[in-house]
Coordinates of C-alpha atoms and ligand atoms in Angstrom, one line a residue:
X340 CA 63.3 -54.1 113.3
X341 CA 64.8 -50.6 112.6
X342 CA 63.8 -50.4 109.0
X343 CA 62.7 -52.4 106.1
X344 CA 64.9 -51.6 103.2
X345 CA 63.3 -50.6 99.9
X346 CA 64.3 -51.5 96.6
X347 CA 67.8 -52.6 98.1
X348 CA 68.7 -54.6 94.7
X349 CA 67.7 -52.4 92.6
X350 CA 69.6 -49.5 94.3
X351 CA 73.0 -51.5 94.6
X352 CA 72.6 -52.5 90.4
X353 CA 71.9 -49.0 90.2
X354 CA 75.2 -47.9 91.7
X355 CA 77.2 -49.8 89.6
X356 CA 80.0 -50.4 92.2
X357 CA 83.7 -50.0 91.7
X358 CA 85.5 -52.0 94.2
X359 CA 88.0 -49.5 94.9
X360 CA 85.6 -46.2 94.8
X361 CA 84.2 -43.9 97.2
X362 CA 80.4 -44.3 97.9
X363 CA 78.3 -42.0 100.0
X364 CA 74.6 -43.4 101.5
X365 CA 73.2 -40.0 102.4
X366 CA 70.5 -41.6 104.2
X367 CA 71.9 -44.4 106.7
X368 CA 69.0 -45.1 108.7
X369 CA 68.9 -48.8 109.6
X370 CA 72.1 -49.2 107.4
X371 CA 70.8 -52.1 104.8
X372 CA 71.7 -50.2 102.1
X373 CA 75.3 -49.4 103.2
X374 CA 75.7 -53.0 104.3
X375 CA 75.1 -54.2 100.8
X376 CA 77.4 -51.3 99.3
X377 CA 80.4 -52.5 101.8
X378 CA 79.7 -55.9 100.7
X379 CA 80.7 -54.8 97.1
X380 CA 83.7 -52.8 98.1
X381 CA 87.3 -54.1 98.3
X382 CA 89.7 -50.9 99.0
X383 CA 86.8 -48.7 98.4
X384 CA 85.4 -46.5 101.1
X385 CA 81.8 -45.8 102.4
X386 CA 80.5 -42.7 104.1
X387 CA 77.0 -42.4 105.4
X388 CA 75.1 -39.5 106.7
X389 CA 72.0 -39.7 109.0
X390 CA 71.1 -36.5 110.9
X391 CA 69.2 -38.5 113.5
X392 CA 71.4 -39.7 116.1
X393 CA 69.3 -42.9 116.7
X394 CA 71.0 -43.9 113.6
X395 CA 74.2 -44.1 114.9
X396 CA 73.4 -47.3 117.0
X397 CA 73.4 -49.2 113.6
X398 CA 76.8 -48.3 112.7
X399 CA 78.9 -50.6 110.7
X400 CA 82.1 -51.8 112.2
X401 CA 84.2 -51.7 109.3
X402 CA 87.4 -49.5 108.7
X403 CA 86.2 -48.6 105.4
X404 CA 83.2 -47.1 107.1
X405 CA 82.5 -43.6 108.4
X406 CA 79.6 -42.4 110.0
X407 CA 78.8 -38.5 109.9
X408 CA 75.8 -37.4 112.2
X409 CA 74.7 -34.5 110.2
X410 CA 72.0 -33.3 107.5
X411 CA 72.9 -34.4 104.3
X412 CA 72.9 -30.6 102.7
X413 CA 76.4 -30.4 104.5
X414 CA 77.4 -33.8 102.0
X415 CA 80.1 -31.5 99.9
X416 CA 81.9 -29.9 103.1
X417 CA 82.0 -32.8 105.0
X418 CA 83.5 -35.0 102.2
X419 CA 85.9 -32.3 101.3
X420 CA 87.1 -32.2 105.3
X421 CA 87.6 -36.2 105.1
X422 CA 89.5 -35.5 101.7
X423 CA 87.1 -38.0 99.9
X424 CA 86.2 -35.8 96.6
X425 CA 85.3 -36.7 93.9
X426 CA 83.1 -39.6 94.7
X427 CA 82.0 -42.6 92.7
X428 CA 78.6 -42.9 93.5
X429 CA 76.0 -41.4 95.9
X430 CA 72.6 -43.1 97.1
X431 CA 69.5 -41.3 98.9
X432 CA 66.6 -43.4 100.1
X433 CA 64.4 -39.9 101.2
X434 CA 61.9 -39.3 103.9
X435 CA 61.9 -41.1 107.4
X436 CA 62.5 -44.6 108.6
X437 CA 60.1 -46.9 110.2
X438 CA 62.0 -46.6 113.4
X439 CA 61.1 -43.0 113.2
X440 CA 57.5 -43.5 112.5
X441 CA 57.0 -46.1 114.8
X442 CA 58.5 -44.5 117.6
X443 CA 55.3 -43.0 119.6
X444 CA 57.3 -40.1 121.3
X445 CA 59.0 -38.5 117.9
X446 CA 55.3 -37.3 116.8
X447 CA 55.4 -38.4 113.2
X448 CA 52.5 -40.7 113.4
X449 CA 49.0 -40.2 113.2
X450 CA 48.4 -43.5 115.2
X451 CA 49.9 -42.5 118.4
X452 CA 49.2 -39.7 120.9
X453 CA 52.3 -37.5 121.1
X454 CA 53.5 -34.3 121.7
X455 CA 54.0 -32.5 118.3
X456 CA 57.7 -32.9 117.5
X457 CA 58.6 -34.7 114.0
X458 CA 62.1 -33.5 114.3
X459 CA 64.7 -36.0 112.5
X460 CA 67.4 -34.1 113.8
X461 CA 66.9 -33.5 117.6
X462 CA 69.3 -31.0 118.1
X463 CA 67.4 -28.7 115.8
X464 CA 64.7 -26.1 117.6
X465 CA 61.8 -26.0 115.1
X466 CA 59.1 -28.3 115.7
X467 CA 55.6 -29.1 114.4
X468 CA 54.3 -27.8 117.6
X469 CA 56.1 -24.4 117.2
X470 CA 55.0 -24.1 113.7
X471 CA 51.3 -24.6 114.4
X472 CA 51.4 -22.2 117.5
X473 CA 53.3 -19.4 116.1
X474 CA 53.3 -19.3 112.0
X475 CA 51.2 -16.8 110.5
X476 CA 47.8 -17.7 109.0
X477 CA 49.2 -17.2 105.5
X478 CA 52.1 -19.2 105.9
X479 CA 50.2 -22.2 107.5
X480 CA 48.0 -22.2 104.5
X481 CA 50.8 -22.3 102.3
X482 CA 52.4 -25.4 103.9
X483 CA 48.9 -27.5 103.9
X484 CA 48.7 -26.6 100.4
X485 CA 52.2 -26.7 98.8
X486 CA 53.4 -29.7 101.1
X487 CA 49.9 -31.6 101.9
X488 CA 48.6 -31.0 98.4
X489 CA 45.4 -30.1 100.2
X490 CA 42.6 -28.1 98.7
X491 CA 41.0 -27.0 102.0
X492 CA 44.5 -25.7 103.0
X493 CA 42.8 -22.5 104.1
X494 CA 40.2 -23.7 106.1
X495 CA 42.6 -25.9 108.1
X496 CA 44.8 -22.9 108.8
X497 CA 41.9 -20.9 110.3
X498 CA 40.9 -23.8 112.4
X499 CA 44.5 -23.8 113.8
X500 CA 44.8 -20.3 114.3
X501 CA 41.5 -20.0 116.1
X502 CA 42.0 -23.1 117.9
X503 CA 45.7 -22.1 119.2
X504 CA 44.0 -18.5 120.4
X505 CA 41.9 -20.8 123.0
X506 CA 44.8 -23.3 124.3
X507 CA 48.2 -23.7 122.8
X508 CA 48.2 -27.2 120.4
X509 CA 50.5 -29.8 121.7
X510 CA 49.7 -33.3 120.9
X511 CA 48.8 -34.9 118.0
X512 CA 45.1 -36.0 119.1
X513 CA 44.4 -32.6 120.1
X514 CA 45.5 -31.5 116.6
X515 CA 43.5 -34.0 114.8
X516 CA 40.4 -32.8 116.7
X517 CA 40.8 -29.8 116.0
X518 CA 41.1 -30.0 112.2
X519 CA 39.4 -33.4 111.8
X520 CA 35.9 -31.4 110.7
X521 CA 37.8 -30.8 107.4
X522 CA 38.6 -34.4 106.9
X523 CA 36.4 -36.1 104.0
X524 CA 34.0 -38.5 105.7
X525 CA 35.8 -41.6 104.0
X526 CA 39.4 -40.3 103.6
X527 CA 40.2 -39.3 107.2
X528 CA 43.1 -41.5 107.3
X529 CA 44.6 -39.9 104.0
X530 CA 43.7 -36.5 104.8
X531 CA 45.5 -36.7 108.4
X532 CA 48.5 -38.6 106.6
X533 CA 48.7 -35.4 104.0
X534 CA 48.5 -32.9 107.0
X535 CA 51.2 -34.6 109.0
X536 CA 53.4 -35.1 105.8
X537 CA 53.2 -31.3 105.1
X538 CA 54.1 -30.3 108.8
X539 CA 57.0 -32.9 108.6
X540 CA 58.6 -31.3 105.2
X541 CA 58.3 -28.0 106.9
X542 CA 59.9 -29.1 110.2
X543 CA 62.8 -30.7 108.3
X544 CA 63.4 -28.4 105.5
X545 CA 62.9 -31.5 103.4
X546 CA 62.7 -29.8 99.8
X547 CA 65.4 -27.3 100.5
X548 CA 67.7 -30.0 102.0
X549 CA 66.9 -32.2 98.7
X550 CA 67.7 -29.4 96.5
X551 CA 71.1 -28.7 98.4
X552 CA 72.0 -32.5 98.1
X553 CA 71.4 -32.6 94.3
X554 CA 73.4 -29.6 93.4
X555 CA 76.2 -30.9 95.4
X556 CA 76.3 -34.1 94.3
X557 CA 76.5 -32.9 90.9
X558 CA 79.6 -30.8 92.3
X559 CA 81.2 -33.9 94.0
X560 CA 80.4 -36.8 91.7
X561 CA 83.2 -37.9 89.2
X562 CA 82.4 -38.2 85.7
X563 CA 80.7 -41.7 85.0
X564 CA 80.0 -41.5 88.9
X565 CA 76.0 -42.6 89.9
X566 CA 73.3 -41.0 91.4
X567 CA 70.8 -43.1 93.1
X568 CA 67.8 -41.8 94.8
X569 CA 64.4 -43.1 96.1
X570 CA 61.7 -40.4 96.8
X571 CA 58.3 -40.9 98.3
X572 CA 56.2 -38.4 97.2
X573 CA 55.7 -36.2 94.1
X574 CA 57.0 -33.1 95.3
X575 CA 60.0 -34.8 95.8
X576 CA 60.1 -37.0 92.8
X577 CA 59.7 -33.8 90.5
X578 CA 63.0 -32.2 92.0
X579 CA 64.7 -35.3 91.3
X580 CA 63.2 -35.7 88.1
X581 CA 64.0 -32.4 86.7
X582 CA 67.6 -32.2 88.1
X583 CA 68.5 -35.4 86.3
X584 CA 66.9 -34.1 83.0
X585 CA 68.3 -30.6 83.0
X586 CA 70.5 -29.8 86.0
X587 CA 68.0 -27.4 87.5
X588 CA 65.0 -27.7 89.5
X589 CA 62.1 -26.1 86.8
X590 CA 63.1 -29.0 84.4
X591 CA 64.3 -26.2 81.6
X592 CA 67.0 -27.5 79.3
X593 CA 69.6 -25.0 78.8
X594 CA 71.0 -25.1 75.0
X595 CA 74.7 -24.0 74.2
X596 CA 75.6 -21.4 71.5
X597 CA 75.1 -24.2 68.7
X598 CA 71.7 -25.3 70.1
X599 CA 72.9 -28.6 71.6
X600 CA 71.2 -29.2 75.0
X601 CA 73.7 -29.0 78.0
X602 CA 73.0 -32.4 79.7
X603 CA 74.6 -32.7 82.9
X604 CA 73.7 -36.5 83.6
X605 CA 72.7 -39.6 81.3
X606 CA 69.5 -40.8 82.8
X607 CA 69.9 -44.5 83.5
X608 CA 66.1 -45.3 84.5
X609 CA 64.0 -43.5 81.7
X610 CA 61.0 -44.0 83.9
X611 CA 61.3 -44.3 87.7
X612 CA 61.4 -48.2 89.3
X613 CA 59.0 -48.6 91.5
X614 CA 58.6 -52.1 94.0
X615 CA 57.4 -55.1 92.2
X616 CA 54.1 -57.1 93.6
X617 CA 56.4 -59.4 96.0
X618 CA 58.1 -56.3 97.6
X619 CA 54.8 -54.7 97.9
X620 CA 53.2 -57.8 99.8
X621 CA 55.9 -57.8 102.0
X622 CA 56.4 -54.2 102.9
X623 CA 53.3 -52.0 102.4
X624 CA 55.6 -48.8 103.2
X625 CA 57.5 -49.3 99.8
X626 CA 54.2 -48.5 98.0
X627 CA 55.1 -44.8 97.0
X628 CA 59.0 -45.3 96.4
X629 CA 60.2 -44.3 93.2
X630 CA 63.8 -44.9 92.1
X631 CA 65.9 -43.0 89.8
X632 CA 69.5 -43.5 88.6
X633 CA 71.8 -41.3 86.6
X634 CA 75.2 -41.0 85.5
X635 CA 77.3 -37.7 85.4
X636 CA 78.3 -36.7 82.1
Ligands
SAM646 C1 64.0 -44.0 104.4 S1 65.4 -44.1 106.0 C2 66.7 -44.8 104.9 C3 66.8 -46.2 105.6 C4 68.0 -47.0 104.9 N1 68.0 -46.6 103.7 C5 67.7 -48.4 105.6 O1 67.6 -49.3 104.7 O2 67.9 -48.5 106.6 C6 65.7 -42.2 105.7 C7 66.8 -41.8 106.9 O3 67.3 -40.9 106.0 C8 67.4 -39.8 107.4 N2 67.4 -38.4 106.7 C9 66.3 -38.1 106.0 N3 66.6 -36.8 105.7 C10 67.9 -36.5 105.7 C11 68.8 -35.3 105.9 N4 68.2 -34.2 105.2 N5 70.0 -35.3 106.2 C12 70.5 -36.6 106.9 N6 69.8 -37.4 107.0 C13 68.4 -37.6 106.6 C14 66.1 -40.2 108.2 O4 66.7 -39.7 109.4 C15 66.3 -41.7 108.2 O5 67.0 -42.3 109.3

C-alpha cells in the first residue's frame, strides 16, 4: 500500500466541505484524503500538490481533479495560474509517505542500507549525502540540535567532519556506524530516528516550506474557508499552532488601536486532535500525528 491515511474522517469533517467549492490537498501522496474530498464535491474542484513524481501514479481520473507536481511553497502562484483563487479549504498532511520511507533506494529509513538521499523531490540537487560531506561543522551542529533536538549535536557534527576527512560519507549504514558511539545504549533506534529526521528536514527545507504554505494559505483562503493541518513533530506543530493563534510564527498576538486582538483565524480545534486507540492499533505510523483546524476570519 502506498500510504495508510491518518485521521481521514477527522480531516474531512474539519474541512466542512461545500459541494461547489474549490479545495486544495497540498500533500497528495497516495491520494486517500483527496478521494474522500472528491466524493463530497458536486461541481466543485480539487487541486492536489505533491513534489514527489511517484505520487503522480496515484492521480485521480476525474475532470474536477488537477494534479500539480510541485512543492506546496508555490501554492499561491499555481492557484492563480489556474484561475482558482480564493479557495474554500486547504489540507496539509505533512512529512513523508510510507511509500517514501519503505522504498530502500530513497534513503529515508534507518532500516535499510542505501545511499543517503532523502529528497522528496528528485529534481532538486541537495541530498543528505551532500549535506554531510560539505556543510561546515557549525551548520551540522545547528541542524542536529534544532531539527533533531539532540543534546550531543556538537559531538555528532565533529564525528561527521572527522569521518569525512578519512572517507566520503555515502550510505546510511556507514553514517550510522560513524555516529553510533553517540547513541544512548538503550535508545539507539530513537537516536538514529532523530538524526535522520534532522537531515530530512534540512534536505527538503521542510520548515521554510511550511511557513510559506501557511502564509499563502491565509492569502488565498476565502473568509470562512478552512485550513486543516496534520503535523508529525513538535517543530511543525509549533509553527501551525502559533500561526493559527496569531497569524505569525512567534505566537505574538498583535492588538489594534483599541486593544482588540488582530485574529486572522478562528481555531476550530482548541487542542489538537490525535488518533484514537483503534487507529493507533491499525497504524503505528499515526502515533505522532496532531491535527489542527482553523477557519479564516
Ligand atoms: C504524509 S504524506 C500524505 C499522504 C496522503 N494524505 C495520503 O493519505 O495518501 C505526505 C506527502 O506530501 C508530500 N510533500 C511533503 N512536503 C511537501 C511539499 N513541501 N510540497 C509538496 N509535497 C510535499 C510528500 O512527497 C508525500 O507524498
